[in-house]
């Protein structure tokens, strides 16, 4: 069992940066893929980025490549999403999630943190 808690969201202006954190509890977190997703009002939840359990191997949605960086520290059971050059269209609730490497389904989800980017 893995519990996830996000933090670091807020209101920023276009061009600013934010760093989201994901605190995980559960002894097997280091074995799991970790991902970030987001959901804007009236839209479906979408994939943002993910990282392998080893930290080697990262994947990004095209719309964040070059602007966002995902990382993790298994020793501290934390994950990060560094978001630079934020745009108004990045406004959404951001969720941290974890999945078993043998599954395609993200089974564990945090409660989400709001990111609002003003123009």
CSV table of N, CA and C in Angstrom, one decimal:
chain,number,residue,atom,x,y,z
A,1,UNK,N,0.8,-1.2,0.0
A,1,UNK,CA,0.0,0.0,0.0
A,1,UNK,C,0.9,1.2,0.0
A,2,UNK,N,0.5,2.2,-0.8
A,2,UNK,CA,1.3,3.5,-0.9
A,2,UNK,C,0.3,4.6,-0.8
A,3,UNK,N,0.7,5.5,0.1
A,3,UNK,CA,-0.1,6.8,0.2
A,3,UNK,C,0.7,7.9,-0.3
A,4,UNK,N,0.1,8.8,-1.0
A,4,UNK,CA,0.7,9.9,-1.7
A,4,UNK,C,0.1,11.3,-1.3
A,5,UNK,N,0.9,12.3,-1.0
A,5,UNK,CA,0.4,13.6,-0.7
A,5,UNK,C,1.2,14.6,-1.5
A,6,UNK,N,0.5,15.4,-2.3
A,6,UNK,CA,1.2,16.4,-3.1
A,6,UNK,C,1.2,17.8,-2.3
A,7,UNK,N,2.1,18.6,-2.7
A,7,UNK,CA,2.2,20.0,-2.1
A,7,UNK,C,3.0,20.8,-3.1
A,8,UNK,N,2.9,22.1,-2.9
A,8,UNK,CA,3.7,23.0,-3.7
A,8,UNK,C,2.9,23.8,-4.8
A,9,UNK,N,1.6,23.5,-4.9
A,9,UNK,CA,0.8,24.3,-5.9
A,9,UNK,C,0.6,25.7,-5.4
A,10,UNK,N,0.1,26.5,-6.3
A,10,UNK,CA,-0.2,27.9,-6.0
A,10,UNK,C,-0.6,28.7,-7.2
A,11,UNK,N,-0.6,30.0,-7.0
A,11,UNK,CA,-1.0,31.0,-8.0
A,11,UNK,C,0.3,31.7,-8.4
A,12,UNK,N,0.6,31.6,-9.7
A,12,UNK,CA,1.8,32.3,-10.3
A,12,UNK,C,1.4,33.0,-11.6
A,13,UNK,N,2.4,33.8,-12.0
A,13,UNK,CA,2.2,34.5,-13.3
A,13,UNK,C,2.8,33.7,-14.4
A,14,UNK,N,2.4,33.9,-15.6
A,14,UNK,CA,3.0,33.3,-16.8
A,14,UNK,C,4.5,33.5,-16.8
A,15,UNK,N,5.2,32.5,-17.1
A,15,UNK,CA,6.7,32.6,-17.1
A,15,UNK,C,7.4,32.2,-15.8
A,16,UNK,N,6.6,32.1,-14.8
A,16,UNK,CA,7.2,31.8,-13.4
A,16,UNK,C,7.4,30.3,-13.3
A,17,UNK,N,8.0,29.9,-12.2
A,17,UNK,CA,8.3,28.5,-11.9
A,17,UNK,C,7.6,28.0,-10.7
A,18,UNK,N,7.3,26.8,-10.6
A,18,UNK,CA,6.8,26.1,-9.4
A,18,UNK,C,7.4,24.7,-9.3
A,19,UNK,N,7.6,24.3,-8.0
A,19,UNK,CA,8.1,22.9,-7.9
A,19,UNK,C,7.1,22.2,-7.0
A,20,UNK,N,6.5,21.1,-7.6
A,20,UNK,CA,5.6,20.3,-6.8
A,20,UNK,C,6.3,19.2,-6.2
A,21,UNK,N,5.8,18.8,-5.0
A,21,UNK,CA,6.4,17.7,-4.3
A,21,UNK,C,5.4,16.6,-4.0
A,22,UNK,N,5.8,15.4,-3.9
A,22,UNK,CA,4.9,14.3,-3.7
A,22,UNK,C,5.6,13.4,-2.6
A,23,UNK,N,5.0,13.4,-1.4
A,23,UNK,CA,5.5,12.6,-0.3
A,23,UNK,C,4.8,11.3,-0.3
A,24,UNK,N,5.6,10.2,-0.3
A,24,UNK,CA,5.0,8.9,-0.3
A,24,UNK,C,5.3,8.1,1.0
A,25,UNK,N,4.3,7.4,1.4
A,25,UNK,CA,4.5,6.5,2.5
A,25,UNK,C,4.2,5.1,2.0
A,26,UNK,N,4.9,4.1,2.6
A,26,UNK,CA,4.7,2.7,2.1
A,26,UNK,C,6.1,2.2,1.7
A,27,UNK,N,6.4,1.0,2.2
A,27,UNK,CA,7.7,0.5,2.1
A,27,UNK,C,8.1,0.1,0.7
A,28,UNK,N,7.2,0.0,-0.2
A,28,UNK,CA,7.5,-0.4,-1.6
A,28,UNK,C,7.5,0.7,-2.6
A,29,UNK,N,7.4,1.9,-2.1
A,29,UNK,CA,7.4,3.1,-3.0
A,29,UNK,C,8.5,3.0,-4.0
A,30,UNK,N,9.7,2.7,-3.5
A,30,UNK,CA,10.9,2.8,-4.4
A,30,UNK,C,10.8,1.8,-5.5
A,31,UNK,N,9.9,0.8,-5.5
A,31,UNK,CA,9.8,-0.2,-6.5
A,31,UNK,C,8.8,0.3,-7.6
A,32,UNK,N,8.1,1.4,-7.4
A,32,UNK,CA,7.0,1.8,-8.3
A,32,UNK,C,7.4,2.9,-9.2
A,33,UNK,N,6.8,2.8,-10.4
A,33,UNK,CA,6.8,4.0,-11.3
A,33,UNK,C,6.1,5.1,-10.6
A,34,UNK,N,6.6,6.3,-10.8
A,34,UNK,CA,5.9,7.5,-10.3
A,34,UNK,C,5.5,8.4,-11.5
A,35,UNK,N,4.3,8.9,-11.4
A,35,UNK,CA,3.8,9.8,-12.5
A,35,UNK,C,3.1,11.0,-12.0
A,36,UNK,N,3.1,12.0,-12.8
A,36,UNK,CA,2.3,13.2,-12.5
A,36,UNK,C,1.3,13.3,-13.6
A,37,UNK,N,0.1,13.7,-13.2
A,37,UNK,CA,-1.0,13.9,-14.1
A,37,UNK,C,-1.7,15.2,-13.8
A,38,UNK,N,-2.5,15.7,-14.7
A,38,UNK,CA,-3.2,17.0,-14.3
A,38,UNK,C,-4.6,16.9,-14.9
A,39,UNK,N,-5.5,17.7,-14.3
A,39,UNK,CA,-6.8,17.8,-14.8
A,39,UNK,C,-7.3,19.3,-14.7
A,40,UNK,N,-7.6,19.9,-15.9
A,40,UNK,CA,-8.1,21.2,-15.9
A,40,UNK,C,-9.6,21.2,-15.9
A,41,UNK,N,-10.2,22.3,-15.5
A,41,UNK,CA,-11.7,22.3,-15.4
A,41,UNK,C,-12.3,22.0,-16.7
A,42,UNK,N,-13.3,21.0,-16.7
A,42,UNK,CA,-14.0,20.7,-17.9
A,42,UNK,C,-13.2,19.8,-18.8
A,43,UNK,N,-12.0,19.3,-18.4
A,43,UNK,CA,-11.2,18.5,-19.3
A,43,UNK,C,-10.9,17.1,-18.6
A,44,UNK,N,-10.5,16.2,-19.4
A,44,UNK,CA,-10.1,14.9,-18.8
A,44,UNK,C,-8.7,15.0,-18.2
A,45,UNK,N,-8.5,14.1,-17.3
A,45,UNK,CA,-7.2,14.0,-16.7
A,45,UNK,C,-6.2,13.6,-17.8
A,46,UNK,N,-5.0,14.2,-17.7
A,46,UNK,CA,-4.0,13.9,-18.8
A,46,UNK,C,-2.6,13.6,-18.1
A,47,UNK,N,-1.9,12.8,-18.8
A,47,UNK,CA,-0.5,12.4,-18.4
A,47,UNK,C,0.4,13.6,-18.6
A,48,UNK,N,1.3,13.9,-17.6
A,48,UNK,CA,2.3,14.9,-17.7
A,48,UNK,C,3.7,14.4,-17.8
A,49,UNK,N,4.0,13.5,-16.8
A,49,UNK,CA,5.4,13.0,-16.8
A,49,UNK,C,5.4,11.7,-15.9
A,50,UNK,N,6.4,10.9,-16.1
A,50,UNK,CA,6.6,9.7,-15.3
A,50,UNK,C,8.1,9.4,-15.2
A,51,UNK,N,8.4,8.6,-14.2
A,51,UNK,CA,9.8,8.2,-13.9
A,51,UNK,C,9.9,6.8,-13.4
A,52,UNK,N,10.9,6.1,-13.9
A,52,UNK,CA,11.1,4.7,-13.4
A,52,UNK,C,11.5,4.7,-11.9
A,53,UNK,N,11.4,3.5,-11.4
A,53,UNK,CA,11.7,3.4,-9.9
A,53,UNK,C,13.2,3.7,-9.7
A,54,UNK,N,14.1,3.5,-10.7
A,54,UNK,CA,15.5,3.7,-10.5
A,54,UNK,C,15.8,5.2,-10.6
A,55,UNK,N,14.9,6.0,-11.2
A,55,UNK,CA,15.2,7.4,-11.5
A,55,UNK,C,15.8,7.5,-12.8
A,56,UNK,N,16.2,6.4,-13.4
A,56,UNK,CA,16.8,6.5,-14.8
A,56,UNK,C,15.7,6.1,-15.8
A,57,UNK,N,15.3,7.0,-16.6
A,57,UNK,CA,14.2,6.7,-17.5
A,57,UNK,C,13.0,7.7,-17.1
A,58,UNK,N,12.9,8.7,-17.9
A,58,UNK,CA,11.8,9.7,-17.6
A,58,UNK,C,11.0,9.9,-18.9
A,59,UNK,N,9.8,10.2,-18.8
A,59,UNK,CA,8.9,10.3,-19.9
A,59,UNK,C,8.0,11.6,-19.7
A,60,UNK,N,7.8,12.3,-20.8
A,60,UNK,CA,7.1,13.5,-20.7
A,60,UNK,C,6.0,13.6,-21.8
A,61,UNK,N,4.9,14.3,-21.5
A,61,UNK,CA,4.0,14.7,-22.5
A,61,UNK,C,4.6,15.8,-23.4
A,62,UNK,N,4.3,15.8,-24.6
A,62,UNK,CA,4.9,16.8,-25.6
A,62,UNK,C,4.8,18.2,-25.1
A,63,UNK,N,3.6,18.5,-24.5
A,63,UNK,CA,3.4,19.9,-24.1
A,63,UNK,C,4.2,20.4,-23.0
A,64,UNK,N,4.9,19.5,-22.3
A,64,UNK,CA,5.8,20.0,-21.2
A,64,UNK,C,7.3,19.7,-21.4
A,65,UNK,N,7.6,19.1,-22.5
A,65,UNK,CA,9.0,18.8,-22.8
A,65,UNK,C,9.8,20.1,-22.9
A,66,UNK,N,10.9,20.1,-22.1
A,66,UNK,CA,11.8,21.3,-22.1
A,66,UNK,C,11.4,22.3,-21.1
A,67,UNK,N,10.3,22.1,-20.4
A,67,UNK,CA,9.8,23.0,-19.4
A,67,UNK,C,9.7,22.4,-18.0
A,68,UNK,N,9.3,21.1,-18.0
A,68,UNK,CA,9.1,20.4,-16.7
A,68,UNK,C,10.1,19.3,-16.6
A,69,UNK,N,10.5,19.1,-15.3
A,69,UNK,CA,11.5,18.0,-15.0
A,69,UNK,C,10.9,17.2,-13.9
A,70,UNK,N,10.9,15.9,-14.1
A,70,UNK,CA,10.4,15.0,-13.0
A,70,UNK,C,11.7,14.4,-12.3
A,71,UNK,N,11.6,14.2,-11.0
A,71,UNK,CA,12.7,13.5,-10.3
A,71,UNK,C,12.1,12.8,-9.1
A,72,UNK,N,13.0,12.0,-8.5
A,72,UNK,CA,12.5,11.3,-7.3
A,72,UNK,C,13.7,11.0,-6.4
A,73,UNK,N,13.5,10.8,-5.1
A,73,UNK,CA,14.5,10.5,-4.2
A,73,UNK,C,13.9,9.3,-3.4
A,74,UNK,N,14.3,8.1,-3.7
A,74,UNK,CA,13.7,7.0,-3.0
A,74,UNK,C,14.1,6.9,-1.6
A,75,UNK,N,15.3,7.4,-1.3
A,75,UNK,CA,15.8,7.3,0.1
A,75,UNK,C,14.9,8.2,1.0
A,76,UNK,N,14.3,9.2,0.4
A,76,UNK,CA,13.4,10.1,1.2
A,76,UNK,C,11.9,9.9,0.8
A,77,UNK,N,11.7,8.9,0.0
A,77,UNK,CA,10.3,8.6,-0.4
A,77,UNK,C,9.6,9.9,-1.0
A,78,UNK,N,10.2,10.6,-1.8
A,78,UNK,CA,9.7,11.8,-2.4
A,78,UNK,C,9.8,11.9,-3.9
A,79,UNK,N,8.9,12.6,-4.5
A,79,UNK,CA,9.0,12.9,-5.9
A,79,UNK,C,8.8,14.4,-6.1
A,80,UNK,N,9.4,14.9,-7.2
A,80,UNK,CA,9.3,16.3,-7.5
A,80,UNK,C,8.9,16.5,-9.0
A,81,UNK,N,8.2,17.6,-9.2
A,81,UNK,CA,8.0,18.0,-10.6
A,81,UNK,C,8.3,19.5,-10.6
A,82,UNK,N,9.5,19.8,-11.3
A,82,UNK,CA,9.9,21.2,-11.4
A,82,UNK,C,9.2,21.7,-12.7
A,83,UNK,N,8.5,22.8,-12.5
A,83,UNK,CA,7.8,23.4,-13.7
A,83,UNK,C,8.3,24.8,-13.9
A,84,UNK,N,8.9,25.0,-15.1
A,84,UNK,CA,9.4,26.3,-15.5
A,84,UNK,C,8.6,26.8,-16.7
A,85,UNK,N,8.8,28.1,-16.9
A,85,UNK,CA,8.1,28.8,-18.0
A,85,UNK,C,6.6,28.4,-18.1
A,86,UNK,N,6.0,28.6,-17.0
A,86,UNK,CA,4.6,28.2,-16.9
A,86,UNK,C,3.7,29.0,-17.8
A,87,UNK,N,2.7,28.4,-18.3
A,87,UNK,CA,1.7,29.1,-19.2
A,87,UNK,C,0.3,29.0,-18.6
A,88,UNK,N,-0.6,29.9,-19.0
A,88,UNK,CA,-1.9,29.8,-18.4
A,88,UNK,C,-2.6,28.5,-18.7
A,89,UNK,N,-2.3,27.9,-19.8
A,89,UNK,CA,-2.9,26.6,-20.1
A,89,UNK,C,-2.3,25.4,-19.3
A,90,UNK,N,-1.3,25.7,-18.4
A,90,UNK,CA,-0.9,24.7,-17.4
A,90,UNK,C,-1.8,24.7,-16.2
A,91,UNK,N,-2.7,25.6,-16.1
A,91,UNK,CA,-3.6,25.7,-15.0
A,91,UNK,C,-4.4,24.4,-14.9
A,92,UNK,N,-4.3,23.8,-13.7
A,92,UNK,CA,-5.0,22.5,-13.5
A,92,UNK,C,-4.7,22.0,-12.1
A,93,UNK,N,-5.4,21.0,-11.7
A,93,UNK,CA,-5.1,20.2,-10.5
A,93,UNK,C,-4.1,19.2,-10.9
A,94,UNK,N,-3.0,19.1,-10.2
A,94,UNK,CA,-1.9,18.2,-10.5
A,94,UNK,C,-1.9,17.1,-9.4
A,95,UNK,N,-1.8,15.9,-10.0
A,95,UNK,CA,-1.9,14.7,-9.1
A,95,UNK,C,-0.6,13.9,-9.3
A,96,UNK,N,-0.1,13.4,-8.2
A,96,UNK,CA,1.0,12.4,-8.1
A,96,UNK,C,0.4,11.0,-8.1
A,97,UNK,N,1.0,10.1,-8.8
A,97,UNK,CA,0.4,8.7,-8.8
A,97,UNK,C,1.6,7.7,-8.9
A,98,UNK,N,1.3,6.5,-8.5
A,98,UNK,CA,2.3,5.4,-8.5
A,98,UNK,C,1.7,4.1,-9.0
A,99,UNK,N,2.5,3.4,-9.7
A,99,UNK,CA,2.1,2.1,-10.2
A,99,UNK,C,3.2,1.0,-10.1
A,100,UNK,N,2.7,-0.2,-10.0
A,100,UNK,CA,3.6,-1.3,-10.0
A,100,UNK,C,4.3,-1.4,-11.4
A,101,UNK,N,5.5,-1.6,-11.5
A,101,UNK,CA,6.2,-1.7,-12.8
A,101,UNK,C,5.6,-2.8,-13.7
A,102,UNK,N,5.0,-3.8,-13.1
A,102,UNK,CA,4.4,-4.8,-14.0
A,102,UNK,C,2.9,-4.6,-14.4
A,103,UNK,N,2.5,-3.4,-14.1
A,103,UNK,CA,1.1,-3.0,-14.4
A,103,UNK,C,1.1,-1.7,-15.2
A,104,UNK,N,0.1,-1.5,-16.0
A,104,UNK,CA,-0.1,-0.3,-16.8
A,104,UNK,C,-1.0,0.7,-16.0
A,105,UNK,N,-1.6,0.2,-15.0
A,105,UNK,CA,-2.5,1.0,-14.2
A,105,UNK,C,-1.9,1.7,-13.0
A,106,UNK,N,-2.1,3.0,-12.9
A,106,UNK,CA,-1.7,3.8,-11.8
A,106,UNK,C,-2.7,3.5,-10.7
A,107,UNK,N,-2.3,2.8,-9.7
A,107,UNK,CA,-3.2,2.3,-8.7
A,107,UNK,C,-3.3,3.3,-7.5
A,108,UNK,N,-2.3,4.0,-7.2
A,108,UNK,CA,-2.3,4.9,-6.1
A,108,UNK,C,-2.2,6.4,-6.5
A,109,UNK,N,-3.0,7.2,-5.9
A,109,UNK,CA,-3.2,8.6,-6.3
A,109,UNK,C,-3.2,9.5,-5.0
A,110,UNK,N,-2.6,10.7,-5.2
A,110,UNK,CA,-2.7,11.7,-4.2
A,110,UNK,C,-4.0,12.5,-4.4
A,111,UNK,N,-4.2,13.4,-3.5
A,111,UNK,CA,-5.4,14.2,-3.5
A,111,UNK,C,-5.4,15.4,-4.5
A,112,UNK,N,-4.2,15.7,-4.9
A,112,UNK,CA,-4.0,16.8,-5.9
A,112,UNK,C,-3.7,18.1,-5.3
A,113,UNK,N,-3.0,18.9,-6.1
A,113,UNK,CA,-2.6,20.3,-5.7
A,113,UNK,C,-2.9,21.2,-6.8
A,114,UNK,N,-3.5,22.4,-6.5
A,114,UNK,CA,-4.0,23.3,-7.5
A,114,UNK,C,-2.8,24.2,-8.0
A,115,UNK,N,-2.7,24.3,-9.3
A,115,UNK,CA,-1.7,25.2,-9.9
A,115,UNK,C,-2.5,26.1,-10.8
A,116,UNK,N,-2.4,27.4,-10.6
A,116,UNK,CA,-3.1,28.4,-11.4
A,116,UNK,C,-2.0,29.4,-11.9
A,117,UNK,N,-2.0,29.6,-13.2
A,117,UNK,CA,-1.1,30.4,-13.9
A,117,UNK,C,-1.9,31.6,-14.5
A,118,UNK,N,-1.6,32.8,-14.1
A,118,UNK,CA,-2.3,33.9,-14.7
A,118,UNK,C,-1.5,34.5,-15.8
A,119,UNK,N,-2.2,35.1,-16.7
A,119,UNK,CA,-1.6,35.7,-17.9
A,119,UNK,C,-1.2,37.2,-17.7
